[in-house]
Structure formats: structure tokens, C-alpha cells
Coordinates of C-alpha atoms in Angstrom, one line a residue:
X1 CA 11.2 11.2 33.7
X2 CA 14.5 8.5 33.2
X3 CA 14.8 8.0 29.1
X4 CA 13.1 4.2 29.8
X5 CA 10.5 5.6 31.4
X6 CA 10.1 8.3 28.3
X7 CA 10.3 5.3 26.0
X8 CA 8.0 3.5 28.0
X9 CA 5.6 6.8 27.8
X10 CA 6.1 6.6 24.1
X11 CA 5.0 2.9 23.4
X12 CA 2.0 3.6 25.0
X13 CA 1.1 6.9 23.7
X14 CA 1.8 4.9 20.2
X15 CA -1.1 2.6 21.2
X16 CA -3.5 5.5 22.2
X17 CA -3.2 6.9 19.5
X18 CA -3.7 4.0 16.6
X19 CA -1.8 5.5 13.7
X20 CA -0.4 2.7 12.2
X21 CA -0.2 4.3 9.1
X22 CA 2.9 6.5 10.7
X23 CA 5.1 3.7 10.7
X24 CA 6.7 1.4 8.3
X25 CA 9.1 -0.2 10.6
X26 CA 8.8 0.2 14.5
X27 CA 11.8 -1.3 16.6
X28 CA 10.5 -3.5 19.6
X29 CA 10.2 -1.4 22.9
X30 CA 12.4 -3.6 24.6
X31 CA 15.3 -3.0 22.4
X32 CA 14.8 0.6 23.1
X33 CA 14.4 0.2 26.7
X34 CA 17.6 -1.7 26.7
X35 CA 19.1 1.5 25.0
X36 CA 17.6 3.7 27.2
X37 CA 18.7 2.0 30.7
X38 CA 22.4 2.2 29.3
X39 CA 22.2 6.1 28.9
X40 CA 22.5 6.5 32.3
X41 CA 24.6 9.3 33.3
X42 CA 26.6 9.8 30.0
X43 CA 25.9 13.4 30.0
X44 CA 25.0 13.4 26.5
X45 CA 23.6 16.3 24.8
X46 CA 20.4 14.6 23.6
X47 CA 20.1 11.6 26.1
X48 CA 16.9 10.4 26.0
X49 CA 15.6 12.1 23.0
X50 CA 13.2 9.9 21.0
X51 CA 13.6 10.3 17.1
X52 CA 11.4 9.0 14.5
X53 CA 13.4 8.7 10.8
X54 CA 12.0 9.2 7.9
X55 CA 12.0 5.8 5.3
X56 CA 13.7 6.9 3.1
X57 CA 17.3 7.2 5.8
X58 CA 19.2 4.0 6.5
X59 CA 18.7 2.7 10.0
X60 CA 21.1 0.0 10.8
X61 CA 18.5 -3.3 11.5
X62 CA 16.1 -1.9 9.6
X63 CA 15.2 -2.1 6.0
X64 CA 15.0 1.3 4.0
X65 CA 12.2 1.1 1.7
X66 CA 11.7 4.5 0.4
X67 CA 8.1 3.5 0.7
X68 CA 8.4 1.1 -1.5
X69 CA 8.5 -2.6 -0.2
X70 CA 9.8 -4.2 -3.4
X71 CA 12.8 -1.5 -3.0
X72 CA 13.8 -2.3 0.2
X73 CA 17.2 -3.2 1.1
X74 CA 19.1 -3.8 4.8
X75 CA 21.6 -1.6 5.0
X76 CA 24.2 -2.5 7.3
X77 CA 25.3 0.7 9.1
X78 CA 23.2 3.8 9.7
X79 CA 23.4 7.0 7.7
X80 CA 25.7 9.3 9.1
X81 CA 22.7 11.7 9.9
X82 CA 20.9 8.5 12.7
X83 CA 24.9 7.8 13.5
X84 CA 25.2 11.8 14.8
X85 CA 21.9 11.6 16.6
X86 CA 22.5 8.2 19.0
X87 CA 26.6 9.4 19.3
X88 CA 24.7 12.5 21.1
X89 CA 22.2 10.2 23.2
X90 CA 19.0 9.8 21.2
X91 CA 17.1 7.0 20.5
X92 CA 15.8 5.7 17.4
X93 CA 11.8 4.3 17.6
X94 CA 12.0 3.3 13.9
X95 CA 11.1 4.6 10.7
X96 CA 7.9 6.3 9.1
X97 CA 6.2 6.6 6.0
X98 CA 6.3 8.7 2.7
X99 CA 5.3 9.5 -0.2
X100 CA 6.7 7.1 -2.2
X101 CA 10.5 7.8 -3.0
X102 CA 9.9 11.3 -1.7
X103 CA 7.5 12.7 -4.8
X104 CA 4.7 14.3 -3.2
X105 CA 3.9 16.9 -0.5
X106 CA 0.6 15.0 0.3
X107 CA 1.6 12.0 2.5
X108 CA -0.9 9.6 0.6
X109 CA 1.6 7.8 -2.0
X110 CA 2.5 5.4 0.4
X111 CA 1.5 1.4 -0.1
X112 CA 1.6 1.6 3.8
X113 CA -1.5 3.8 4.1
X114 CA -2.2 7.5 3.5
X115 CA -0.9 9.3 6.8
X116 CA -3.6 11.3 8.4
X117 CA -3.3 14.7 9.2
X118 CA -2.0 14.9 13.3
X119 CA -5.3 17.6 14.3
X120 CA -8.5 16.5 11.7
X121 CA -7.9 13.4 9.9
X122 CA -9.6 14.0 6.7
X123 CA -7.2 15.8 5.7
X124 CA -4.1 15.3 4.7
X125 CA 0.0 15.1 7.1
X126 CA 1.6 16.9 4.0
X127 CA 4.7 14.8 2.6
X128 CA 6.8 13.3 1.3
X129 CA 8.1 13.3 5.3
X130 CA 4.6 12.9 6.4
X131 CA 5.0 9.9 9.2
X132 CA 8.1 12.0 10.9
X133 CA 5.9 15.1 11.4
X134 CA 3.1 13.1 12.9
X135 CA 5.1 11.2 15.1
X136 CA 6.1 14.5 16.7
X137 CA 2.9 16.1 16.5
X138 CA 1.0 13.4 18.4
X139 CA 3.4 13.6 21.3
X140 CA 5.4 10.0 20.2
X141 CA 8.9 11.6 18.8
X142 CA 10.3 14.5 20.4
X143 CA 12.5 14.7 17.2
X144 CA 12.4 13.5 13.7
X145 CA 14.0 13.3 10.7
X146 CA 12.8 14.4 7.5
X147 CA 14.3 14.9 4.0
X148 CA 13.3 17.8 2.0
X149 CA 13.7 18.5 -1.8
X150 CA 11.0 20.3 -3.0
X151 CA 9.0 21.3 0.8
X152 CA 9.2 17.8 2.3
X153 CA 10.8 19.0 5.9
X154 CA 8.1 22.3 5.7
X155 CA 5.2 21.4 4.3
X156 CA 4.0 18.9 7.2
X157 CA 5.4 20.7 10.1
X158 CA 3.0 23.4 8.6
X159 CA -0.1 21.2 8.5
X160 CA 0.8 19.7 12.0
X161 CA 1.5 22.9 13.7
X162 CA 5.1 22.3 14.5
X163 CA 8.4 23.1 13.5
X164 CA 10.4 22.1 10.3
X165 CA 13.7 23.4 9.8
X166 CA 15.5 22.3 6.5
X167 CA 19.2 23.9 6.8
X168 CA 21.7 25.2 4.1
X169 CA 22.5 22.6 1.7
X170 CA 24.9 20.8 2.6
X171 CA 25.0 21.4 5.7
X172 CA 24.2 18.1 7.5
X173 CA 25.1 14.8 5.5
X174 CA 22.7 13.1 3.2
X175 CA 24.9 9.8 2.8
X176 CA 22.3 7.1 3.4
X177 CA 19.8 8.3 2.4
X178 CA 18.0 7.3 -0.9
X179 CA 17.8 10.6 -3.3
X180 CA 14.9 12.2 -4.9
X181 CA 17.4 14.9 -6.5
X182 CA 20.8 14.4 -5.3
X183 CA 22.4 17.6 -6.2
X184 CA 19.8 19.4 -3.7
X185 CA 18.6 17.1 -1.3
X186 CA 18.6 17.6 2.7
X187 CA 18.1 16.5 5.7
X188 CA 15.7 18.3 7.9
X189 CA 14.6 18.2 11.6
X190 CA 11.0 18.3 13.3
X191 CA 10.5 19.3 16.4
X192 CA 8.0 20.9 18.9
X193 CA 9.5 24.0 19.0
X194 CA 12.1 26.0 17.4
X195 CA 14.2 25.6 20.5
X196 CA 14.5 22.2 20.3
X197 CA 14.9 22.0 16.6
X198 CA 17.6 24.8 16.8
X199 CA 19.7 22.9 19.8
X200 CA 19.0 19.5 18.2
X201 CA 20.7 20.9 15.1
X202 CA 24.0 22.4 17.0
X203 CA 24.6 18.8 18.3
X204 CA 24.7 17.5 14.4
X205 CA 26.3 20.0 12.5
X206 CA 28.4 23.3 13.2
X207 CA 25.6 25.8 11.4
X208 CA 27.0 29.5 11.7
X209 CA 26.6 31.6 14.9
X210 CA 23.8 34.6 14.7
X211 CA 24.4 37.9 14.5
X212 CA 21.9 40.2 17.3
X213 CA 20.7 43.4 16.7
X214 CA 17.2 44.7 15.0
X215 CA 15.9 42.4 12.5
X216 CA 14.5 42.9 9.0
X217 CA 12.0 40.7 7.9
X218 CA 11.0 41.0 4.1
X219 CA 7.5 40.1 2.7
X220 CA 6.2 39.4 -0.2
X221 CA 4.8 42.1 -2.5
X222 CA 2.3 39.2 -4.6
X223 CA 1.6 36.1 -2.6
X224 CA -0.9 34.7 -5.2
X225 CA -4.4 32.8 -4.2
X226 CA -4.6 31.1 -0.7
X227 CA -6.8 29.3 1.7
X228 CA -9.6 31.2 3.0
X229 CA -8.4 32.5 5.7
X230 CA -4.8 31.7 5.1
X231 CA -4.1 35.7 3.3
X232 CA -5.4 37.3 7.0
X233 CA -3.2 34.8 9.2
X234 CA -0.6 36.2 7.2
X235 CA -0.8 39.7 7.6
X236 CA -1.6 38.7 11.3
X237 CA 2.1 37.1 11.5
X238 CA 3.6 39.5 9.5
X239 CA 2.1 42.5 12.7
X240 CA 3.4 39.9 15.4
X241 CA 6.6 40.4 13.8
X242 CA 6.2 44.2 14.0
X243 CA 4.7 44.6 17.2
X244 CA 7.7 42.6 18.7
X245 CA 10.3 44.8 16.6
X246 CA 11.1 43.9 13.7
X247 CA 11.3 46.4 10.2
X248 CA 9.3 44.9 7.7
X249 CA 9.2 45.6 4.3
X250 CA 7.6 45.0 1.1
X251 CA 10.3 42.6 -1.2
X252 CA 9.6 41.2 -4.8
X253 CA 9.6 38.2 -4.5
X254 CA 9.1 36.7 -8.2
X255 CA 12.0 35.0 -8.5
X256 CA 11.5 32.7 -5.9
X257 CA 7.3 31.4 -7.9
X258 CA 9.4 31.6 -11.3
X259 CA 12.4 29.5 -9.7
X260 CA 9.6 27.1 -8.1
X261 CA 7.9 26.3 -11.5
X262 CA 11.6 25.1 -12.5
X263 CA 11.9 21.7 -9.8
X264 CA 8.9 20.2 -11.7
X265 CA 8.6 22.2 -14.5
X266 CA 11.7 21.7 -16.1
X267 CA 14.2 19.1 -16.3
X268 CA 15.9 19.2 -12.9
X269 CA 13.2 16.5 -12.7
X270 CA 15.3 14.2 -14.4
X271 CA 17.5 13.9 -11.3
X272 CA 14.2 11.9 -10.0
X273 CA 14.9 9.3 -12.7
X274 CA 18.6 9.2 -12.5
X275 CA 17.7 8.0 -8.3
X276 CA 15.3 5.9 -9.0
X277 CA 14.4 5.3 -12.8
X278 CA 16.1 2.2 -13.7
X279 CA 14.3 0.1 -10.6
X280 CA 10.6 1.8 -11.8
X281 CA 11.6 0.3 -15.2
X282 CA 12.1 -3.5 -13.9
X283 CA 9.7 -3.1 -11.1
X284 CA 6.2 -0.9 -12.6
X285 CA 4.1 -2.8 -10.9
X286 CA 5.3 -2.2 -7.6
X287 CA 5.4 1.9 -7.8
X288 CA 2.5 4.0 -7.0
X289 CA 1.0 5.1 -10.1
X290 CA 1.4 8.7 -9.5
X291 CA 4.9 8.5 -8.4
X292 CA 5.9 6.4 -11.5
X293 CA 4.1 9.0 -14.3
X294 CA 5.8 11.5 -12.2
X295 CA 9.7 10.0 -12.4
X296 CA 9.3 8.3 -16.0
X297 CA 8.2 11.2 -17.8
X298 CA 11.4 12.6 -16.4
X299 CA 13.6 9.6 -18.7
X300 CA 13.3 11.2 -22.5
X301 CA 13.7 15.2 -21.2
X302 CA 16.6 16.2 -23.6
X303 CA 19.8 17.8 -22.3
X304 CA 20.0 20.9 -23.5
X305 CA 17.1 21.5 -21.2
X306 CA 19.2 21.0 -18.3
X307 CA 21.3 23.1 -19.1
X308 CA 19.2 25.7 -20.8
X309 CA 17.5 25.8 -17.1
X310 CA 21.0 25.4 -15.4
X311 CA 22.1 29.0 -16.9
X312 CA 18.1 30.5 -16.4
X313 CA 18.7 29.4 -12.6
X314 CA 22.1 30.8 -12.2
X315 CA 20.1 34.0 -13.1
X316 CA 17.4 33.7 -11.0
X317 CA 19.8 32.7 -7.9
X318 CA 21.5 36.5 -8.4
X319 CA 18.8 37.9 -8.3
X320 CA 17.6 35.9 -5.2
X321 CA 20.1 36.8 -3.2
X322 CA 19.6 40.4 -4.3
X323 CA 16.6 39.9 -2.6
X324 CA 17.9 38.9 0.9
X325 CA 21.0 41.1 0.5
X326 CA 18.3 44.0 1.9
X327 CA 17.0 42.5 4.8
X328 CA 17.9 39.5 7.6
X329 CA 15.2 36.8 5.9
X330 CA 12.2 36.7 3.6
X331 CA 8.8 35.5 5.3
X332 CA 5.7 33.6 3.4
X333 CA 3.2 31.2 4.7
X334 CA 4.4 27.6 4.5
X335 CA 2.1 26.2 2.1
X336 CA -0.9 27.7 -0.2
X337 CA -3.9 25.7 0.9
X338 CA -4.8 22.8 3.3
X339 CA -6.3 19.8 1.0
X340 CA -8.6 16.5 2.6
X341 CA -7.1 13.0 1.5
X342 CA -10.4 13.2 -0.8
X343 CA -9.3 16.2 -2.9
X344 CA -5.8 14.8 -3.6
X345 CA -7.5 11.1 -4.5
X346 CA -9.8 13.6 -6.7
X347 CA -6.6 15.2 -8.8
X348 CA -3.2 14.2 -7.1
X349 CA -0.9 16.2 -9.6
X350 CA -2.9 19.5 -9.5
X351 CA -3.0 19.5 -5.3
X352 CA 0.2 18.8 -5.0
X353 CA 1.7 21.0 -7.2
X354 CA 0.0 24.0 -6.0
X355 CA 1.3 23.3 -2.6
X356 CA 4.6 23.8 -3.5
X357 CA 4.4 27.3 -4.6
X358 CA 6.9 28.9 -1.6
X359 CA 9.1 26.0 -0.8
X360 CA 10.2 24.7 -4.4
X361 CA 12.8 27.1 -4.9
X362 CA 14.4 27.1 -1.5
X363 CA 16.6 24.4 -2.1
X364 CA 17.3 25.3 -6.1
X365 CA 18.9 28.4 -4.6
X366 CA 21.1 26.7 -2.1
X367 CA 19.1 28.5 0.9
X368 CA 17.8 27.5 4.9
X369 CA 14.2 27.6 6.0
X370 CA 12.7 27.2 8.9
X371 CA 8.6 26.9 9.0
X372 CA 7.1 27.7 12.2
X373 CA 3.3 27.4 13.4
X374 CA 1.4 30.8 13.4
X375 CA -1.8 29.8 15.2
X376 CA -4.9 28.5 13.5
X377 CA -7.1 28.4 10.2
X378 CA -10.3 27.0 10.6
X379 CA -9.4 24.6 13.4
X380 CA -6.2 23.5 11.6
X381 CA -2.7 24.7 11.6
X382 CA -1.7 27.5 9.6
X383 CA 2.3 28.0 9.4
X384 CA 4.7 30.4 7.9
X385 CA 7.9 30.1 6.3
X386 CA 11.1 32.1 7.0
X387 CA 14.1 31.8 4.2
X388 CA 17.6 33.2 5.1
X389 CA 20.4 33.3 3.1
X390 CA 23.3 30.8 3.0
X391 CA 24.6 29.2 6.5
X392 CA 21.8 31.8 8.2
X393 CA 20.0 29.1 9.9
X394 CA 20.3 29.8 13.9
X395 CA 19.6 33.6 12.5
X396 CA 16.4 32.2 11.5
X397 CA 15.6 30.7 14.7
X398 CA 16.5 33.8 16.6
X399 CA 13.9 35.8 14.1
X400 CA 11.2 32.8 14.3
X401 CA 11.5 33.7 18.4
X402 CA 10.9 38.0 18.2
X403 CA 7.0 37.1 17.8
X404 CA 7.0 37.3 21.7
X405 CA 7.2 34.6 25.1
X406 CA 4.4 32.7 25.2
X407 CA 3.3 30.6 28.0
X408 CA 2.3 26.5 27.0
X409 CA -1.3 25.7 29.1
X410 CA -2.6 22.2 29.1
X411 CA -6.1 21.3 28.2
X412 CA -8.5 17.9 28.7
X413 CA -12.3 19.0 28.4
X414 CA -14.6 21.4 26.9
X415 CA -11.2 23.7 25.6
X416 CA -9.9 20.8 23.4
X417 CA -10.0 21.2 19.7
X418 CA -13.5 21.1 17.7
X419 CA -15.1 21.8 21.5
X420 CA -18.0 24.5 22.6
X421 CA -15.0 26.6 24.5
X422 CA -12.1 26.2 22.0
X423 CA -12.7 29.9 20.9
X424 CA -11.7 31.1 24.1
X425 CA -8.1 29.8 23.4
X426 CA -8.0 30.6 19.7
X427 CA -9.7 34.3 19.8
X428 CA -6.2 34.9 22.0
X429 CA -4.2 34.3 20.1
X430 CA -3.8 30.3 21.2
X431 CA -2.1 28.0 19.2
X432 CA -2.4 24.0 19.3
X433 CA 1.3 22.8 20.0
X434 CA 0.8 18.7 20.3
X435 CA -1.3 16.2 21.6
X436 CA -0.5 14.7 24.7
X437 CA -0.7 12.4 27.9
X438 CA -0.8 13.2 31.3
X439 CA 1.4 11.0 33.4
X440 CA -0.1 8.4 35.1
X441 CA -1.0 10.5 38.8
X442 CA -4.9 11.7 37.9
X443 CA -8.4 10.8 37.9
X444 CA -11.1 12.6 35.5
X445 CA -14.4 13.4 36.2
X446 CA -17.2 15.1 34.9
X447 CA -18.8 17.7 36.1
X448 CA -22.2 19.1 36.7
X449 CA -21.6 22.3 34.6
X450 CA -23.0 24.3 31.2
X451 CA -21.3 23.3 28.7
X452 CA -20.3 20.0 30.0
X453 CA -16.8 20.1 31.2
X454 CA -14.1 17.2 33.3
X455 CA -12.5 18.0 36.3
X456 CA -8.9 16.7 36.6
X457 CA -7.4 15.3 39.7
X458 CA -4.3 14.0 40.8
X459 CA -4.2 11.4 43.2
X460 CA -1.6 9.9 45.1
X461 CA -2.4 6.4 44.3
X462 CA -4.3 4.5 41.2
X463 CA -4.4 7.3 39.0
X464 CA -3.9 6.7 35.3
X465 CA -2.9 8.7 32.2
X466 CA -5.4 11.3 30.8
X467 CA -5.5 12.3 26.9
X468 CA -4.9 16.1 26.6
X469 CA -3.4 18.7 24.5
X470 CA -1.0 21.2 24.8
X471 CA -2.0 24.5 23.4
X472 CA 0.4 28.3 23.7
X473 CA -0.9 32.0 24.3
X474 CA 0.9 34.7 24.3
X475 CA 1.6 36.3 27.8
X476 CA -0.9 38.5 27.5
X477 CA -3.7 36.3 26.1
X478 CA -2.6 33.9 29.1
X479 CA -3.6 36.4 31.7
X480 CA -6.9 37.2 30.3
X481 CA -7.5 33.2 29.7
X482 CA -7.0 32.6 33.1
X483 CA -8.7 35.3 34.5
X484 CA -11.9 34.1 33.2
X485 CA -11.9 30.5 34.2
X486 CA -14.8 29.5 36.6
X487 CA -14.9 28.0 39.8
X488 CA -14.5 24.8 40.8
X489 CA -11.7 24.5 38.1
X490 CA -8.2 26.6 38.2
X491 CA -4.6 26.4 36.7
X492 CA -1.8 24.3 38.6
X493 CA 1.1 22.3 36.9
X494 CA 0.0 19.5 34.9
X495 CA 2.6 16.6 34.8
X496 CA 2.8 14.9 31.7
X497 CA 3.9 11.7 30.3
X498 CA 7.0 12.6 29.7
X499 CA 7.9 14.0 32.8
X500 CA 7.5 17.7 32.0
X501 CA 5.6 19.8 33.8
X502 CA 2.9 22.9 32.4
X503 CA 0.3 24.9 33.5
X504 CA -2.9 23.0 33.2
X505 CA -6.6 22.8 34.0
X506 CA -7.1 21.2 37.7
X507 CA -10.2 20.6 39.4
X508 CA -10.8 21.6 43.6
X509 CA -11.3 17.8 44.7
X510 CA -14.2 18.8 47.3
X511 CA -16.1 19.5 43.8
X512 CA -16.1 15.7 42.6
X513 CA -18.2 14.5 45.5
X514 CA -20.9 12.8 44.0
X515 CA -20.0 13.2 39.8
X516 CA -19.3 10.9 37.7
X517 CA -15.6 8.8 37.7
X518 CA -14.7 8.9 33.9
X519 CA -11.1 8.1 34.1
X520 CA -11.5 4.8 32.6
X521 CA -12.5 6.5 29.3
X522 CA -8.8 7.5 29.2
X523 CA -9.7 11.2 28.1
X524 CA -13.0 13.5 27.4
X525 CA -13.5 12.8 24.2
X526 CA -14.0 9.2 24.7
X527 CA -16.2 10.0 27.9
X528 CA -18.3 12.1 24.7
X529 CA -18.1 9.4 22.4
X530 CA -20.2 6.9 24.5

């Protein structure tokens, strides 16, 4: 697919999937397309990439908000971060919402709408980056940009089942971009993979090279309470990592959970008011109300706090990288729980705050991280956390990759997400990567069979584009899959909108004869919902 028709592709798959809520400012398609058509043949390393950027990062023709309309400003060049990412061929869609000036891991402190979670939207996209990870989950963005202070850049890739990595401080400019805590602020990068997240960063930055050889992965000894669920996904992950080679070993780990209760805890908070505090003063009206108790109770904190925490950190940080002096990186789970929009509405502070319980120290200490999806919790994405030491960040994404190949399958019917055959992908080991579009080539219908299932088709002529999913099994768990899949459907390659190809469910066309034409549903759920 040419990068106009992959913007093309995009626009559309913005309008199936009516998240408004993801954007604050979208650029019109046409401008885009225009960028697009003059890519041609460049050779650059991202040509055609689409990128979603966070609100909070200048976009030259935009206005940065910070999720905050009364805030916003036109700035008239982009942050050095957007500049990188169109000097290597990508193209910016616009910019997405947050949790207002970046305080919050929820992604409902936003005047521009709580964004929903990218698989069941009850619950919540995880912030503050919470429009960049959706855009990528739903298929729109094949990058984003994120910011991450406290768990912005990790925290939503883990509730959207895709991949956050938030490098070495430092590492990748934050100029332009309007600061939550200055002296510990990044940049971080969403993706669909850690491939793409991991090449996406060598075209931005010059991250150290990776070292090969057998990798060991330390875990905590005391992970504290979690999600149902969430403590046996864990020890699941932590035997992938095994099974595929690694040593793993039992680390303490208390330094990082005493180092986390500092960020908010303590008064590094003040570096909130210091960004921000002297517009909430003038303006308190036009701040969310959880945001503004949050950044001016940070105004009277005394200085010998700072500092008194400055030296307890110092201490903490030695004995952190102890820690990771014994082994190649430190593994958690991304997050502690999975919250609805109604339990943060219900006690915002508490929620949030719990969330933060891995990720707070990460950037305190001056250390990468890279959260990766690790299959399902109850239908939703459950993701775990990998923390390297200093400038180890493609080390990361070479340890993120030892949990074993596994093959992407395409999905449109009866094995989508919350439907009766589901199971059959999860109980393998499946994992739910994005939600997707086939290109416009097929025809859907629905077949005859218990429980109701589609058929897909592709046609040479008046075929339209099919809602889908794309879901990964390991190898193994692929073989069995297919093994087991009924007559008249099979697996053949599955075009999608963007061009790609993957193996997919396809129907035999001599079974359609006489079922149903569905196609105009655009997808099986819609055929379901009437």
C-alpha cells in the first residue's frame, strides 16, 4: 500500500471507529495526502509511517494544549522529537488527548472526553498518553508519541495490549514539549510491536548497541496485591521467559515501591507547580479539578524536603542499580490493576495512585523500560514491564523478543473478542494485537453453522473493507489452532487496509451459495447487532 493510500486507509478506519475522544486536533486528510504523494521514492527510513503525538508535544500548525484549551498556544516550529520523525519520512495525523498537563495514569482528566479503553470501553486507555496508545491500538497510528513521567508511555500500552517503550532519560529530546517534571520527563514511543518501536527509535536517537548472549531476567521477590488474575499471568510470563532460555531469579526489589512512593509522595511534586502552577493560579476555573488539587498542593511544600528526598534518592538509586548490576533487566507487570471509567469517577486519587506502583520510580532512577503485552486477563490486556539499566534500551527489546516467534492470524466472526469461540485463541496462548480493516477486496457472509460464524471472501470486483482483529499465537498454539478449524472455512492471507498481508480466516466460495450477503454491515459484530 503507497503512504496516500495508507493515509487514506487511516481516515477511514478513523470514521469506523468513532473515537472522537482520541483526538484534540486532527490535521485535514488532504494535507496529509499531499505529504504523502511527495514521499515518493525518498528512501526514507519511516516513509509512510503514520504518527499520532501526544498534546502535550508542539506540532508546528497545531495548537499544544496540554489538555487544557485555555492553555493553548501555536507554536511555530515543531518539537525536535515531530521534527526527527517527518526528517525520516513519517507523517503526522495530529494530536491526542491526555490527562490534563500529564497528571494522571487514567486518561479521563481531559475536558475533551475520557478516552476509552482500545478492547472494552468501560474501562479506562490508562494516561496521561491515553489518545496516542489508542490511536495505535485501533489500527489508525502505526506510531505514536507519548511522554512519560510517572508511567505515562507504559501504563496504556499495558491496557491496550501494545508496546510502550520509554528510553533512558535523556536520551531523545524533550524541547517542545510542555513539562509535568522537567528534570525527569521523556519522550516515549507506541507501537504494535517491539520491532517497530525498537527500529522507530534507532531512526530518532543513537540508543546503545546490545550485547547477545544468555540473558538474566530478575523478578521480583514481593509484587504486592494485583488484579485477579493479574499474579498467575505473571508467573505465566515469567516461565515463557524460562522456557525460551533465559535464567531467572528472585531480586528484591523494594527500592524501586519505596522510590515510587517518592514522585507523589514527596516534594519532587513541586516540579508539577514549577511547569504549570502560575497559569492554574490565574486560570482555576479552566483546570480539571483533580489535576489542580494535585499540582497546587505542590506550591507551599518547603525546601528542605527536596532536598531531604534528593539525598534519600541518591541512596535508593545505589542501591537500584545494585539491583540490576546482577542480572541483564528486572521484570514486573506493567500496572497493578485494570479500573472502569466508573471506579476512577468513584475515587480518582486512590485509582490512580495505586496504578503507579512499578512505573513511578523508573524515571527517578534515570532508567529505560519497555512494556510489552503478555496475553490476556479476563478479556483485557495484561502487560509486563521490563527495566534495564542506563542506555540498555535495544537490550530490552532483544530480551522482550526470547519469549518465542509467534505467528499474527487474522479474525472477523465467532473468534473475535467477547465471542462463543474466543477461548480457542486465548486457551493457546493468543494474544489480541490491534483492531483492524481488511482492505477493500472481500465480501462477508454468514453462514449456516453452530455457533453462528461469517465466511469471508475476496472478490475481484465490488468488494469492500471488513472489520477484523489481529490476534498472535505462539508457533505451537498456531498449529494446533489451525488444525482444528472446520470445513468450509480455512487459513489464507488476509490483506489488510494497510497493505500488509497475514494469515486469516477465509471461506471456500462454493459454500456461500444461497447464505446471507452481510457485507454491508461492514463487519460481524454489526451483522450481530441488528
Amino acid at each position: 500500500m503507497s503512504p496516500v493510500e495508507r493515509v487514506r486507509a487511516a481516515y477511514r478506519r478513523i470514521e469506523q471507529v468513532d473515537r472522537p475522544e482520541i483526538w484534540i486536533d486532527l490535521r485535514p486528510e488532504e494535507e496529509v495526502v499531499a505529504e504523502a504523494a511527495a514521499l515518493a521514492d525518498r528512501g526514507l527510513p519511516l516513509a509512510g509511517k503514520l504518527v499520532a503525538v501526544k498534546g502535550n508535544i508542539d506540532v508546528a500548525g497545531l495548537p499544544t494544549t496540554a489538555g487544557c484549551p485555555a492553555y493553548a498556544y501555536k507554536p511555530e516550529a515543531d518539537a525536535p522529537m515531530v521534527a526527527r520523525l517527518r526528517a525520516a519520512g513519517a507523517l503526522v495525523l495530529g494530536t491526542t488527548n491526555l490527562d490534563q498537563f500529564a497528571t494522571g495514569l487514567v486518561g479521563t482528566r481531559s475536558p475533551y472526553g475520557a478516552v476509552r479503553n482500545a478492547v472494552d470501553p468501560a474501562y479506562v486507555s490508562g494516561g496521561s498518553s491515553s489518545g496516542s496508545a489508542v490511536a495505535v491500538a485501533l489500527g489508525i497510528a502505526d506510531l505514536a508519541l507519548g511522554t512519560d513521567t510517572a508511567g505515562s508511555g507504559r501504563v496504556p500500552a499495558a491496557f491496550n495490549g501494545i508496546v510502550g517503550l520509554k528510553p533512558t532519560p535523556g536520551l531523545l529530546p524533550t524541547e517542545g514539549v510542555v513539562p509535568a517534571c522537567a528534570s525527569i520527563d521523556c519522550v516515549s514511543l507506541f507501537a504494535r510491536t517491539v520491532e517497530e518501536a525498537s527500529f522507530a527509535l534507532t531512526c530518532l536517537a543513537e540508543p546503545a548497541q546490545v550485547h547477545s548472549g544468555r540473558f538474566r531476567i530478575g523478578v521480583p521477590a514481593y509484587l504486592g496485591p494485583l488484579a485477579e488474575g493479574w499474579a498467575e499471568a505473571f508467573a505465566a510470563t515469567v516461565d515463557e521467559y524460562a522456557a525460551a532460555g533465559a535464567e531467572v531469579t528472585t531480586v528484591d526489589t523494594s527500592v524501586f515501591l519505596e522510590a515510587a512512593e517518592l514522585l507523589y509522595g514527596g516534594a519532587f511534586v513541586a516540579e508539577r507547580y514549577t511547569a504549570v502552577g502560575e497559569f492554574l493560579d490565574a486560570h482555576p476555573e479552566a483546570v480539571d479539578p483533580v489535576v489542580h488539587g494535585i499540582i497546587t498542593a505542590a506550591r507551599d511544600l518547603p525546601a528542605h524536603r527536596l532536598f531531604a528526598d534528593q539525598a534519600k534518592l541518591a541512596g535508593l538509586r545505589a542501591s537500584a542499580l545494585a539491583a540490576l548490576a546482577g542480572v541483564d533487566a528486572l521484570l514486573f507487570p506493567t500496572t497493578t490493576e485494570h479500573p472502569t471509567i466508573a471506579a476512577v469517577a468513584a475515587d480518582p486519587v486512590a485509582v490512580n495512585a495505586r496504578l503507579g506502583r512499578f512505573t513511578n520510580s523508573t524515571n527517578l532512577f534515570g532508567l529505560p523500560a519497555l512494556a510489552v503485552p503478555a496475553g490476556t486477563v479476563a478479556g483485557r490486556p495484561f502487560g509486563v514491564m521490563l527495566i534495564g539499566a542506563p542506555h540498555d534500551d535495544l537490550k530490552l527489546a532483544t530480551l522482550a523478543s526470547l519469549r518465542g516467534e509467534r505467528v499474527p492470524i487474522v479474525v472477523v466472526g465467532a473468534h473475535l473478542r467477547g465471542q462463543p469461540l474466543n477461548h480457542e485463541l486465548t486457551s493457546r496462548g493468543g494474544r489480541f494485537v490491534a483492531a483492524v480493516s481488511t482492505s477493500e477486496s472481500y465480501r462477508l457472509y454468514a453462514l449456516d453453522t453452530v455457533p453462528p460464524k461469517p465466511g469471508l471472501v475476496r472478490v475481484a470486483a465490488g468488494g469492500v473493507a471488513i472489520a477484523a482483529e489481529v490476534w498472535d499465537l505462539p508457533v505451537r498454539g498456531f498449529g494446533e489452532f489451525v488444525s482444528r478449524i472446520p470445513a468450509p472455512l480455512a487459513i489464507g492471507k488476509v490483506e489488510l487496509a494497510d497493505g500488509t498481508r497475514a494469515p486469516g480466516f477465509v471461506c471456500e466460495p462454493a459454500a456461500i451459495e444461497g447464505t446471507a450477503d452481510i457485507s454491508a454491515k461492514g463487519g460481524w459484530l454489526a451483522h450481530l447487532g441488528g
